[in-house]
Every structure is written in structure tokens, then in C-alpha cells.
Coordinates of C-alpha atoms in Angstrom, one line a residue:
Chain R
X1 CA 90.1 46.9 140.9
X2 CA 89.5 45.1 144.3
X3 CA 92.2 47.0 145.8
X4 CA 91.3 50.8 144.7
X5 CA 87.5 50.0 145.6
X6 CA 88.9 48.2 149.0
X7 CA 90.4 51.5 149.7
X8 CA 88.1 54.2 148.8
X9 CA 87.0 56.9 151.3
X10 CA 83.1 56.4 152.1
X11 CA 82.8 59.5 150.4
X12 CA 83.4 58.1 147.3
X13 CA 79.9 56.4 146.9
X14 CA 76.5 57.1 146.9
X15 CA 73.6 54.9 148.7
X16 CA 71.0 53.9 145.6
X17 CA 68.3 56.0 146.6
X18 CA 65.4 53.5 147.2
X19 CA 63.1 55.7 145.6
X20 CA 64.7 54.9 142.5
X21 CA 65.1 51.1 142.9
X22 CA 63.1 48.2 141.1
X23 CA 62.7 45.0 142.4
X24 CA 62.0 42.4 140.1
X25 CA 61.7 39.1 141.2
X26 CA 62.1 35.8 138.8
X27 CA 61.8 32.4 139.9
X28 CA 65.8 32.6 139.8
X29 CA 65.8 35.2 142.2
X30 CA 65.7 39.4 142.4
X31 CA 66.6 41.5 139.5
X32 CA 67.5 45.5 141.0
X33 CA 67.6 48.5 138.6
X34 CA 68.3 51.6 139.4
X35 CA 66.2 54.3 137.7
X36 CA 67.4 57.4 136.7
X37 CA 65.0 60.4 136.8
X38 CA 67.8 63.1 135.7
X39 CA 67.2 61.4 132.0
X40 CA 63.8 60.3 131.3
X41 CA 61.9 62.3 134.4
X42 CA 58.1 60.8 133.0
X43 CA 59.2 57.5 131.8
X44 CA 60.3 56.7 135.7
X45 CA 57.5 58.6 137.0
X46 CA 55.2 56.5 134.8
X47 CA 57.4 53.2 135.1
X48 CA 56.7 53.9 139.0
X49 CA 53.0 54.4 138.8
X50 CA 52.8 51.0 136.9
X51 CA 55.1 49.8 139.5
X52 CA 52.4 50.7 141.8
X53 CA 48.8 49.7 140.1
X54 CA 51.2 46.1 140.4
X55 CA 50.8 46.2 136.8
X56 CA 54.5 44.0 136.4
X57 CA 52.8 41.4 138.9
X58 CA 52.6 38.6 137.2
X59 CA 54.1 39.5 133.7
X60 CA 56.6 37.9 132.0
X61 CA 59.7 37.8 130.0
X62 CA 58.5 37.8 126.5
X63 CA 61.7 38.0 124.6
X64 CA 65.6 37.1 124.7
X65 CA 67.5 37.7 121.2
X66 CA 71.0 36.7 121.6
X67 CA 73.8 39.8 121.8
X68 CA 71.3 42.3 121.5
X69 CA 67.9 42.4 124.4
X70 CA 66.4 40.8 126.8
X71 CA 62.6 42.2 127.1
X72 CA 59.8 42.0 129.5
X73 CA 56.0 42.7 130.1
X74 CA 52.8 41.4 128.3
X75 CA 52.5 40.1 125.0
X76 CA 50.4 41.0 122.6
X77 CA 48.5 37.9 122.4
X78 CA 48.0 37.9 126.0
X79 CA 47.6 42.0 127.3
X80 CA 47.1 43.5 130.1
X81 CA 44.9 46.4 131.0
X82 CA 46.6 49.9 132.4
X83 CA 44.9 51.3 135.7
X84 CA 46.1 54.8 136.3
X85 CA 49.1 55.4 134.4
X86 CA 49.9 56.7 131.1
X87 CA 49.4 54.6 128.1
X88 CA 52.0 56.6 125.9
X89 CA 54.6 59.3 126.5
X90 CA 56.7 61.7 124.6
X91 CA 60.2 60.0 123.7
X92 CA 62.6 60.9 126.3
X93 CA 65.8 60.0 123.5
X94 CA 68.0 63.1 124.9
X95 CA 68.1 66.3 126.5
X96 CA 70.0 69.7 126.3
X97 CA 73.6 69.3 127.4
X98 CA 73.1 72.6 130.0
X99 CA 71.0 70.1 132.3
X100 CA 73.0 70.8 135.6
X101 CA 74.1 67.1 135.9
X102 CA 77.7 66.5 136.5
X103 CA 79.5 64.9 133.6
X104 CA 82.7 62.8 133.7
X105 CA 84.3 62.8 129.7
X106 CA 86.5 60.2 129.1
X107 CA 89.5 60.9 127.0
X108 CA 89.3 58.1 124.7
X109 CA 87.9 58.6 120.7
X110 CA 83.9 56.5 120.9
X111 CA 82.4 55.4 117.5
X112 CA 79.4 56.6 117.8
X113 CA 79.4 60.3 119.1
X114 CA 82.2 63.0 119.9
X115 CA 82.1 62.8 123.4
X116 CA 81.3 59.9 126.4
X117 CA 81.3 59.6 129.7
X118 CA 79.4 59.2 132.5
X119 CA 76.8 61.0 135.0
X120 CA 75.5 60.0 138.0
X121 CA 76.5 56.8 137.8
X122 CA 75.4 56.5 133.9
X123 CA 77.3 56.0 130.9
X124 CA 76.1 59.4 128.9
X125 CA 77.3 60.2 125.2
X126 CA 77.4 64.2 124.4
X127 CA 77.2 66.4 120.9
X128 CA 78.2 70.1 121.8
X129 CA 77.3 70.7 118.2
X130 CA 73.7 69.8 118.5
X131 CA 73.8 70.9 122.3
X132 CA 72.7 67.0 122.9
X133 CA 73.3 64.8 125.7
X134 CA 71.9 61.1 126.4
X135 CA 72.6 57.9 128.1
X136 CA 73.9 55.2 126.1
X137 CA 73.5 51.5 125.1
X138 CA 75.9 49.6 127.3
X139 CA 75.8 46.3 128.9
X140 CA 72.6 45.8 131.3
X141 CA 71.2 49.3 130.7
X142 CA 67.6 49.4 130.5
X143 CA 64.9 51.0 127.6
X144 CA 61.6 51.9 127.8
X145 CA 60.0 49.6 124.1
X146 CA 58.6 51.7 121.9
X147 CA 56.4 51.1 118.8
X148 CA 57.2 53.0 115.3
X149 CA 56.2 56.4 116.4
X150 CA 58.8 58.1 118.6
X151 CA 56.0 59.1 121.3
X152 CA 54.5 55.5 121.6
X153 CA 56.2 54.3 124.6
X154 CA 55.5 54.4 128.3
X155 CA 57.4 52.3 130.1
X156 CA 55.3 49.1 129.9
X157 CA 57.2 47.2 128.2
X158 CA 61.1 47.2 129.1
X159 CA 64.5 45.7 128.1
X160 CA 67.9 45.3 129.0
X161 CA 70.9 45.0 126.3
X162 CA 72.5 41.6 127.0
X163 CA 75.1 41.8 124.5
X164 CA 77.5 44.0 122.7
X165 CA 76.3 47.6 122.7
X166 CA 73.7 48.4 120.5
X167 CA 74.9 51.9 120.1
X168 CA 72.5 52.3 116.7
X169 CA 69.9 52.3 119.6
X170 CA 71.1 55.4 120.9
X171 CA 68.7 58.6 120.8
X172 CA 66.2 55.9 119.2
X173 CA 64.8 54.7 122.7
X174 CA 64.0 56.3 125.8
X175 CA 66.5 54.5 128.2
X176 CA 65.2 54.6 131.8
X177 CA 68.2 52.7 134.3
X178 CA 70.4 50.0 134.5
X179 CA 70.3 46.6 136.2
X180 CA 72.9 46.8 139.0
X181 CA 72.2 43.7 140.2
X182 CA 71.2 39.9 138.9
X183 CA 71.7 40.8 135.4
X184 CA 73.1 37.4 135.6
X185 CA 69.8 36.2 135.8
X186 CA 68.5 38.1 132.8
X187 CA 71.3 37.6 130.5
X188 CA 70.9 33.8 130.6
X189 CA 67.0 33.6 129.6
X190 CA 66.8 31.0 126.8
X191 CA 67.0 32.8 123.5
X192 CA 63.5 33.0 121.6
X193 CA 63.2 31.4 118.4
X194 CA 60.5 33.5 117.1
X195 CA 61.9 36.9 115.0
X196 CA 63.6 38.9 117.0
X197 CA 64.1 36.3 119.9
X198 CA 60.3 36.7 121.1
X199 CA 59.6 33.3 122.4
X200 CA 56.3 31.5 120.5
X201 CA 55.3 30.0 123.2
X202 CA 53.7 31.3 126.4
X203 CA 55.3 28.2 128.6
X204 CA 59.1 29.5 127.1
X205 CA 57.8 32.7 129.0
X206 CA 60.0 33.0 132.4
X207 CA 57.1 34.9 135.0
X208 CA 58.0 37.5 137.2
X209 CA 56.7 37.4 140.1
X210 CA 56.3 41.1 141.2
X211 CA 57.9 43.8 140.7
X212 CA 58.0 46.4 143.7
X213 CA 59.8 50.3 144.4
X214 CA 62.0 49.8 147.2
X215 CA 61.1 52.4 149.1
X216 CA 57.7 51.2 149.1
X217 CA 58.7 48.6 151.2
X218 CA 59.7 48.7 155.1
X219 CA 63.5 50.0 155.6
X220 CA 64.1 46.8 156.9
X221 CA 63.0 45.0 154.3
X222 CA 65.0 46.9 151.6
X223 CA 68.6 46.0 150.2
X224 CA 71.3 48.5 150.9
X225 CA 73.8 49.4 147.8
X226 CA 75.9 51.9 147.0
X227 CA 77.5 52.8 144.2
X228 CA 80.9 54.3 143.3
X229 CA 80.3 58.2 142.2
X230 CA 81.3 58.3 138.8
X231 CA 82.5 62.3 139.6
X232 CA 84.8 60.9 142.6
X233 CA 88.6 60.6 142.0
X234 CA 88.1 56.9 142.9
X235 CA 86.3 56.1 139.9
X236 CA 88.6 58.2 137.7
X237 CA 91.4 55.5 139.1
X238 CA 89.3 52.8 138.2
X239 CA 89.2 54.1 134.5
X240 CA 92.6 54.7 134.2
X241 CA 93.6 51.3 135.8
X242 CA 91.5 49.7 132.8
X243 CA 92.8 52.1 130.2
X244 CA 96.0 50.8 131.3
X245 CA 96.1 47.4 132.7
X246 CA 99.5 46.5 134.6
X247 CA 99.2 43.5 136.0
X248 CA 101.4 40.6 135.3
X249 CA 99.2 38.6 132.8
X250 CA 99.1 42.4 130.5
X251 CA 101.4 42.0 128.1
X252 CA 99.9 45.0 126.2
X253 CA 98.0 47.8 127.7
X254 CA 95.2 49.5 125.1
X255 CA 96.0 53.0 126.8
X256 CA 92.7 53.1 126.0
X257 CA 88.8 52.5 127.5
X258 CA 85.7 52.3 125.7
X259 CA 82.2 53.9 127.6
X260 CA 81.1 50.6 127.8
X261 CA 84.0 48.7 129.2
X262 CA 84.4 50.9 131.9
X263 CA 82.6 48.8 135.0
X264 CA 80.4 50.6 137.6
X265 CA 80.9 49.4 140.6
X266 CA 77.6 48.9 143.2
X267 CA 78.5 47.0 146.5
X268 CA 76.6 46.3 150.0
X269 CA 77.7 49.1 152.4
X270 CA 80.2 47.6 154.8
X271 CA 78.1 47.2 158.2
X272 CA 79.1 49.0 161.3
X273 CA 81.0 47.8 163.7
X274 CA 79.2 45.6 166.3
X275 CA 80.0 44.1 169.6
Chain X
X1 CA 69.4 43.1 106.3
X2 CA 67.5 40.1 105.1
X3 CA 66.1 41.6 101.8
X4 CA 70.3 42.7 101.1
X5 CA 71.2 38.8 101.9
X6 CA 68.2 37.3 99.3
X7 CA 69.2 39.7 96.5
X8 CA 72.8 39.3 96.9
X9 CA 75.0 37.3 94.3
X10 CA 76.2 33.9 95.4
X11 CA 79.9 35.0 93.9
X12 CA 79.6 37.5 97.4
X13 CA 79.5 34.1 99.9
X14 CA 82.7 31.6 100.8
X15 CA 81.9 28.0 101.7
X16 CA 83.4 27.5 105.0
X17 CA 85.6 25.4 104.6
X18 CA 85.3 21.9 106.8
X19 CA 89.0 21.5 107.3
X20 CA 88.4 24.7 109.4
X21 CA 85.3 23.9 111.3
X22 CA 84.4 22.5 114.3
X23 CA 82.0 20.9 115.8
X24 CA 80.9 21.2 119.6
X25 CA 78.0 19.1 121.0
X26 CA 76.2 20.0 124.0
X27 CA 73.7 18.6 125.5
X28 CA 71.4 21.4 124.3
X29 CA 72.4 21.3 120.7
X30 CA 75.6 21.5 118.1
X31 CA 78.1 24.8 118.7
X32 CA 79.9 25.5 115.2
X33 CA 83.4 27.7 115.2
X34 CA 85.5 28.4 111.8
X35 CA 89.2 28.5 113.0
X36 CA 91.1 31.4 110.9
X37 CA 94.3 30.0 110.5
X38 CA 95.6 32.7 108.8
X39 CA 95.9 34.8 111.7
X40 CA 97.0 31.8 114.4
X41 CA 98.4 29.2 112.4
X42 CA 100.2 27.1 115.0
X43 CA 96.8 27.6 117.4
X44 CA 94.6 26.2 114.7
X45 CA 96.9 23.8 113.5
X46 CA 97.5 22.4 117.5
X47 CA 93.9 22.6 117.9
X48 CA 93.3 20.3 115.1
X49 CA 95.5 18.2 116.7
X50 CA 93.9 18.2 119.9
X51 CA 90.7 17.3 118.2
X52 CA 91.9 14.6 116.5
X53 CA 93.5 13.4 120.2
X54 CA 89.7 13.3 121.2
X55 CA 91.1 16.0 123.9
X56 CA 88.2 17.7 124.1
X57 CA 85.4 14.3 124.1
X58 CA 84.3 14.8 127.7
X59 CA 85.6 17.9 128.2
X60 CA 83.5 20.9 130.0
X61 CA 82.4 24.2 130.3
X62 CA 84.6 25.4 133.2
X63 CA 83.5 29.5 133.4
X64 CA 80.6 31.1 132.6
X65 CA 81.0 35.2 133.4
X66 CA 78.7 37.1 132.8
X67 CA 79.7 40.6 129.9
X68 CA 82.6 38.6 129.7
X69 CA 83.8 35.1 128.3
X70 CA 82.3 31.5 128.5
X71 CA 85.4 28.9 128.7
X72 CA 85.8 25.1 127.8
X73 CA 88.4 22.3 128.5
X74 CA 89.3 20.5 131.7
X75 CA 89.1 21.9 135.3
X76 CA 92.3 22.4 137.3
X77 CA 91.3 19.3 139.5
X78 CA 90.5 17.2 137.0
X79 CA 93.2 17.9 134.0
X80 CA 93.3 15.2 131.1
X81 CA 96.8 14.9 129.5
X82 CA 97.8 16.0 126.2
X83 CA 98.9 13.1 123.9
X84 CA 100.3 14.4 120.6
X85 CA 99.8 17.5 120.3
X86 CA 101.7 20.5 121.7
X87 CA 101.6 21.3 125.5
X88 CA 102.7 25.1 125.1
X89 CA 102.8 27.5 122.2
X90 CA 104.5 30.7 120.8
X91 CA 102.3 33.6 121.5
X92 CA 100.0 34.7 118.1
X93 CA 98.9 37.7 119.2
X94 CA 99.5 40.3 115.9
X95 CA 101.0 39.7 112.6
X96 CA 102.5 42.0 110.1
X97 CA 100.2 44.0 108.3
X98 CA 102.0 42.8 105.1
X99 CA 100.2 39.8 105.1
X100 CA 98.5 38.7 101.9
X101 CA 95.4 38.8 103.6
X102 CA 92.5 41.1 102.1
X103 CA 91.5 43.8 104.3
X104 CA 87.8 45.8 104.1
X105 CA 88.1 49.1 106.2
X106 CA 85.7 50.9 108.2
X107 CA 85.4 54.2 108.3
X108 CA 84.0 54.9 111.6
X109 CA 86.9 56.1 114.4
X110 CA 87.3 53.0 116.9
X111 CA 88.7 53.4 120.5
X112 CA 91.5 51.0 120.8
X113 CA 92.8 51.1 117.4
X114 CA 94.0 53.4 114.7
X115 CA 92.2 51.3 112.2
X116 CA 89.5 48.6 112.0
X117 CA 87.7 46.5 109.7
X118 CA 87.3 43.2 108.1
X119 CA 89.9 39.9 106.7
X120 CA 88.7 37.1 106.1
X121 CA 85.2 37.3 107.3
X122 CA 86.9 38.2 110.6
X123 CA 87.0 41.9 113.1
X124 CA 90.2 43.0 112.4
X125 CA 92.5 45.6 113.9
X126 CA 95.4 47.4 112.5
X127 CA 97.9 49.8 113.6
X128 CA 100.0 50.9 110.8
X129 CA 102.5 52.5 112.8
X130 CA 103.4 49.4 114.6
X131 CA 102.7 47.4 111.1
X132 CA 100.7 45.2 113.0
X133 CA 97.5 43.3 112.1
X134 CA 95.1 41.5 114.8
X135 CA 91.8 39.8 115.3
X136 CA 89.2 41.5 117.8
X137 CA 87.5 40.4 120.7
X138 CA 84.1 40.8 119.6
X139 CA 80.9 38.9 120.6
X140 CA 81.3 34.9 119.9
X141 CA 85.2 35.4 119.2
X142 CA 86.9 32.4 119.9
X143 CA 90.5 32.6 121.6
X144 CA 93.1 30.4 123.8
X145 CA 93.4 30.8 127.4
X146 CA 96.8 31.1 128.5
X147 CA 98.3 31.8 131.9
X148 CA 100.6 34.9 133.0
X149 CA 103.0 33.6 130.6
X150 CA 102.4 35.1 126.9
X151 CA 103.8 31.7 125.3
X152 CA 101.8 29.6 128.2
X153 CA 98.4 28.6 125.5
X154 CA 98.2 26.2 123.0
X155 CA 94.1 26.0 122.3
X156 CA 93.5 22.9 125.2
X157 CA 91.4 25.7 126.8
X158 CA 89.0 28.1 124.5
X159 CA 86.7 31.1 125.3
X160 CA 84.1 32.8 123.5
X161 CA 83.4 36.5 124.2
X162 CA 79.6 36.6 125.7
X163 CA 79.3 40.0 126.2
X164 CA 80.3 43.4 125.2
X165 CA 83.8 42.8 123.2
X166 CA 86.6 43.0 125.9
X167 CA 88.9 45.1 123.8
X168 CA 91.1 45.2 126.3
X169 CA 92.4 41.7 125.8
X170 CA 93.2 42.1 121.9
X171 CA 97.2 41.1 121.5
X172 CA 97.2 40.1 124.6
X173 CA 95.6 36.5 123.8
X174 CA 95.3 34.7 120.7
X175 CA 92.3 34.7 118.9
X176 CA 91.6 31.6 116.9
X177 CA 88.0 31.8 115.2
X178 CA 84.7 32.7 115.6
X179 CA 81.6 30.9 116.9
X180 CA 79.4 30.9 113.6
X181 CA 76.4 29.0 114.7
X182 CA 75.0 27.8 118.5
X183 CA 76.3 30.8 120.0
X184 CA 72.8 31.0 121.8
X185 CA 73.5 27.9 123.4
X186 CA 77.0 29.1 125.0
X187 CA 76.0 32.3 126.0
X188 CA 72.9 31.3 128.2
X189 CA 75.4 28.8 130.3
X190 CA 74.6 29.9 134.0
X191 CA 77.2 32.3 135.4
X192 CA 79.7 30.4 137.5
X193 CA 79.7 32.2 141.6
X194 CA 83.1 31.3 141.9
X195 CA 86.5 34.2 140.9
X196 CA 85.9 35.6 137.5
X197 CA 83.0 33.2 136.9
X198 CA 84.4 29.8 137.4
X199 CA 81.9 26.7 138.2
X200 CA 83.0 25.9 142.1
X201 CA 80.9 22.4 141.7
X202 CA 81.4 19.7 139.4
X203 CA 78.2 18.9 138.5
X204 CA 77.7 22.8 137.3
X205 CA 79.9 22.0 134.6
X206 CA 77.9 21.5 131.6
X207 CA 79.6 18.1 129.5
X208 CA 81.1 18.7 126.0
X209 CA 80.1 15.5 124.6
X210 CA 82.8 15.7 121.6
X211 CA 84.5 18.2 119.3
X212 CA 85.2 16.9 116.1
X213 CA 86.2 18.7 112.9
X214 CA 83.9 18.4 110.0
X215 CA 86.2 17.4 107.5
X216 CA 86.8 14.4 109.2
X217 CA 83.7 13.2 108.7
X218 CA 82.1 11.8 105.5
X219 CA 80.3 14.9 103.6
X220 CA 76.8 13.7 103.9
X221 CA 77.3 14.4 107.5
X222 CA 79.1 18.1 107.2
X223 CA 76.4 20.8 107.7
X224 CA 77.4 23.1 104.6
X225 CA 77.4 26.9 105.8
X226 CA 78.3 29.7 104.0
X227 CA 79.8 33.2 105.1
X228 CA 79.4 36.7 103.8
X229 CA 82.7 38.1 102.0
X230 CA 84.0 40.7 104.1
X231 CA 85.4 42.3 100.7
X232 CA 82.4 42.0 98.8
X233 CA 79.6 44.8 97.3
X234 CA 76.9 42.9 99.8
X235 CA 78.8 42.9 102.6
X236 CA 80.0 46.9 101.8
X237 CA 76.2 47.4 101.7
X238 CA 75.3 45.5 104.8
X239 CA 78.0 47.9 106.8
X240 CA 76.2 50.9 105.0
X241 CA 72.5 49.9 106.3
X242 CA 74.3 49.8 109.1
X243 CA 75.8 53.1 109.3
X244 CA 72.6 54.5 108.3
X245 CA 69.5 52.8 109.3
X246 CA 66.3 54.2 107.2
X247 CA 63.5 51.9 108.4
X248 CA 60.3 54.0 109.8
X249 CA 61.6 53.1 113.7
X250 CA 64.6 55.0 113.4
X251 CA 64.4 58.2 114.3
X252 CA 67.9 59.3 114.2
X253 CA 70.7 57.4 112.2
X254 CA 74.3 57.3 114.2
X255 CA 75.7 57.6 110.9
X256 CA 78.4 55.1 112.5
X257 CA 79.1 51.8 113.0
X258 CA 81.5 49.9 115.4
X259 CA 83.7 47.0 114.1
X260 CA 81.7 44.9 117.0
X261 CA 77.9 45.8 115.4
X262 CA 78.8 44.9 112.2
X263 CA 76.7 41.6 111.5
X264 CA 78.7 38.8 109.7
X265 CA 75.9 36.7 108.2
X266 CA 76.2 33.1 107.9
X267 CA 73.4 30.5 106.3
X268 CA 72.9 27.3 104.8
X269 CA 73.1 27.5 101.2
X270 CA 70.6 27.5 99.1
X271 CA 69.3 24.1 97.6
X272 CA 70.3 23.2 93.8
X273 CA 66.6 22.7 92.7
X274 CA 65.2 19.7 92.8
X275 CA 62.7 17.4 90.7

């Protein structure tokens, strides 16, 4: 993978647009998602207007349940007031297949719906039938929480799957991005012993310092990454070179590659050259 | 789930058997894995004997990566030598399908393999072209490192799966149980910065205290678990609720279910009652 990503052209990537970009930072260090507007265009417009009133400032990770989320924001013993933004939206679940976003299929039979793939750097499930497309439930992708009703969610309150693919989820919650970065930090939170993995007590509750749109901040001040296109011919290597491994340890090669097992590279850009 | 566990009969549970359970002691609490010997005799039965060599007392987590696999046994520069039991192995990777071993299919279409389901209280895989039967790398699967060699393990090195199930690796390492209870406190081990999530400092190396199987110990001090029957009406209905989720917070149901999101409950049996 090393090799083929070692050996790309430049115009194989995209730069994470820093309008787009969360920081969150936890006493272990920064958390970066990427939002994707082409999906869920008023979660991350609301997401970034709460963003904004600092309304993550100073909130906390409420909940960690083992192979399934890690969750943060307020909770409900201990709220917190929204300035400007929108206390509930319409669900954001899917959207009509004829949105002119390019899509990627992968060959491979998934569970769950007739077609995956990715877009724009996404892993996206389609249904020609129902004229459907939507992102999907992988690894490190993040939701927007809801309540019962579909519309009761605003991106206040958000998770990140830190376990096998809760696919069920799918079309159920309005996902909004993915953490590209320090998911490592979020995956490891102490599991809650409450229902659900919400931790009981509010000193089990990892803080979170601030969280902050990078291009809110100075360029100098932001982190550079860029991610492999998922329409470029590099990344259709890197999907074949996990649908069929050929390295020495191999001894047999799936010929196959769930939508969730393909990996989505997101590097530093290689500086220029200096003197 | 939980009102479909309560009602069920106790004919639809298995006592785990002690001669096939282990028991891992962290610092931060007990890890419990049922070996499946059916599927990797020799493994379990060289395991067993590793265990009883006190192999693993003072052993460590050596690899933490994260969506991947947390490892156990002795770093490279600090090996412990094998007494009794056996140094290298024969590759159990597959087995005939013939095997007298019950098998509970799903009927949802899975990536990697022409057929999925359950043995055993185990994800299992089956090709019937090949005639080949195999255990799945789903979350807390336990298997045997090996090197590039396919006959190079023999279970002094183990793994669980702590992320989405590495498919990839089925038949290609062999699996030897599942982690049934403590899985929570594996999977939040920090994520090693070193190649493919290796610790690069000793002291990041969390100590295994000891391993010890519970039927070598006196009964009073067994924890008595139970499993779901893969081939029993519960369990069928369990995958079913699964399939089709009909609480009020669903809005859509998949109407599928992957072998990897199937829940395979464990508890504590219930108490005879008491005077």
C-alpha cells in the first residue's frame, strides 16, 4: 500500500478543504474530521454554526460502548444552551442517486444494499431501485445523534463507530464525516458502564477542550492533509491490491473487498523542496 | 434483544465448558476466551499446553492497532522459551465441510464467502465448492499469530480482532476462539506508534499477570457463563430482530444482517433459588 501511495502522481489527491475540517482537541491530543456537505448540506452547515457560537468548548465525551460508538457533547443531566443555531433539523438519511457526485462501485456483493462504493472520499451505499444513495457505517465515520423522531437531530450531539460496522444504522442517522485523523484517540475512551456505554459519572467524562473549523484559524496555524481521490486510478489500485493480497505472508487472497475494509488514505503533503 | 434473552428457554443456552476457557488477568480486570477446538484442535490443544507451562504468566500485550487486532505474548527482544509444548504447528486454517459440526445459515449475501453463518456459537464461513468450512474474523475473534510461514504458529502469540472484522485474513491464520467477556478491556489498550501498531517501549506493554484455564481450578472459583445456541429458536429469532429492527427509532429496517452484527449473547446463569 506504501508503495502505490509512495508513487502516485500529485494528481491523485485532493487537499481536505479547511472549510470542512473539525478540530477537536482532547487532553490526548487533536481529533480532525472531515465534513462532507455533498451528503448532509444543513447538518454541516448547522454542525459549523455550533462550531462557531463555541458551543463544543468545553463538552465532553458522554459515551463509549464497545464495538459499536463513541459519542460526544452534553448530557442530559448537565445541558447546554444553543445560541444561534438550529435546535433540530430534517433527517439527512439519503438522497437521490442523480446528485452529480462521482461514484466509484466496487465489484464485490455487500450485505446490506445492492451497490457500494465510494464518493468523494466517502464510503456510499446505492439502491437504483429506490433511486437512493447514502454514506455508510464504516469504521471512524461520524453521525449526527438523533432522538426517536427522524427530524430531531441537529448536529449537537455526535458519534463515531468504533467497532464493526453498524450497517443496521444505515439510512437511520444522518451521518455528517469521518475522522481522518486521531481516531486512535477516540476509539480507546474507557467503555461506559451505564446502558448503552454512557458513562454514570461526570468525572468518567473525557473533556474536550474546543473544538474549532480550520479555516477559521490563520493558514499558518492549520494542518495540511490530503487525501487520496477515491475516483483516481490510484485508489482503484489500492482496492484491488486488497481484494487480492500477494504478498508473501498471503497464503489465500479473498479476491474480494468489503466497503468497509477498503482504507482511505489522508497523508501530510510532501513539503517543497528547500534550500 | 434483552426481552428475547429473559423469555428464552434455558434448553436454548450451552454451559461453556471450563476445559475450554481461559482466563486472562490484566491489571484492569479478568479477559475470558472459549477456545473452539473443533475448528483448531492442535492450536487449542497446544495452547492448553502453553497454559499449563505458565507461558503466558508475565506475558504482554505487545500491539495495539487501531480497526485492526490487539496482540499478546512475548516481545521479539525479550522471548521466553517454550518448555513442553510445541514450538511450531500445522496450519488450521479450513476444514471439511463434512464435519459433524452443526451449522445455522444466514441468509443475507456476504462478501468474501459463498455462505455464512453459525457452529458452535462461532462466525462461520463455508464454501461448498471448495468443501471447506472456516471460522471468521469478526470483532473479539481470537487467532494465532504466525510468521510468513503458513505452519510457523502454534498459539504462543494470540490476537483479537478490535475493529471492523479483517476478512481478509480468514484461512490465512488460525482462528482459535472468541473473547466472550472483558473484551472492553483489550480493545481500549492504547494504539502502539510503532509498524502495524507495535509498543516501541517496554513499559507501554501492559503485563498479563497469568492465563490460566478454568478447569484447572477448583469450581468454586470458575465463573459459570453460558452461551446462546447458534442452532437454537432464540438464537434464529435474535438474527431475525436483527434483520428487521421494529423499535420506534428505526426508520428503515436493512432487512439484512452481516455474519459480523450478529450478537452472540453470553451471561451468568441464572441462580437456582434460594431460601
Amino acid at each position: 500500500l506504501q508503495q502505490l501511495l509512495d508513487q502516485s502522481p500529485k494528481s491523485d489527491w485532493r487537499a481536505i478543504d479547511p472549510d470542512n475540517t473539525l478540530y477537536m482537541e482532547l487532553p490526548a491530543g487533536r481529533v480532525i474530521i472531515e465534513l462532507v456537505p455533498a451528503f448532509a448540506p444543513n447538518h454541516v452547515k448547522n454542525i459549523k454554526a455550533l462550531v462557531r457560537e463555541a458551543y463544543f468548548d468545553g463538552a465532553v465525551i458522554v459515551r463509549s460502548q464497545d464495538n459499536y460508538v463513541v459519542q460526544w457533547g452534553f448530557p442530559d443531566d448537565a445541558p447546554r444552551a444553543i445560541k444561534q443555531a438550529q435546535k433540530t433539523l430534517k433527517a439527512e438519511f439519503d438522497g437521490p442517486i442523480g446528485r452529480p457526485i462521482p461514484f466509484t462501485a466496487l465489484a464485490d456483493p455487500d450485505t446490506y444494499a445492492p451497490q457500494v462504493g465510494f464518493s468523494l472520499g466517502f464510503p456510499v451505499a446505492r439502491n437504483p431501485e429506490l433511486g437512493k444513495s447514502w454514506l455508510v457505517h464504516c469504521y471512524a465515520m461520524v453521525g449526527a445523534g438523533r432522538d426517536t423522531d427522524a427530524d430531531s437531530g441537529n448536529g449537537d450531539e455526535l458519534y463515531a463507530v468504533n467497532g464493526q460496522s453498524p450497517r443496521n444504522l444505515d439510512r437511520n442517522v444522518t451521518l455528517v464525516g469521518r475522522v481522518i485523523q486521531g481516531m486512535d484517540l477516540l476509539s480507546v475512551m474507557p467503555r461506559g458502564r451505564g446502558d448503552l456505554g454512557f458513562y454514570q459519572h461526570a468525572e468518567e467524562r473525557t473533556p474536550i477542550k474546543s473544538v474549532t473549523l480550520a479555516s477559521d484559524l490563520a493558514p499558518a496555524a492549520r494542518v495540511a492533509l490530503e487525501a487520496l481521490r477515491t475516483d483516481s486510478q490510484t485508489f482503484a489500485a489500492v482496492v484491488e491490491g486488497r481484494r487480492n493480497r500477494k504478498d508473501a505472508w498471503y497464503k489465500v487472497s479473498a479476491g474480494r473487498v468489503g466497503v468497509c475494509n477498503v482504507p482511505l488514505p489522508v497523508r501530510a503533503p510532501a513539503e517543497p523542496p528547500t534550500h
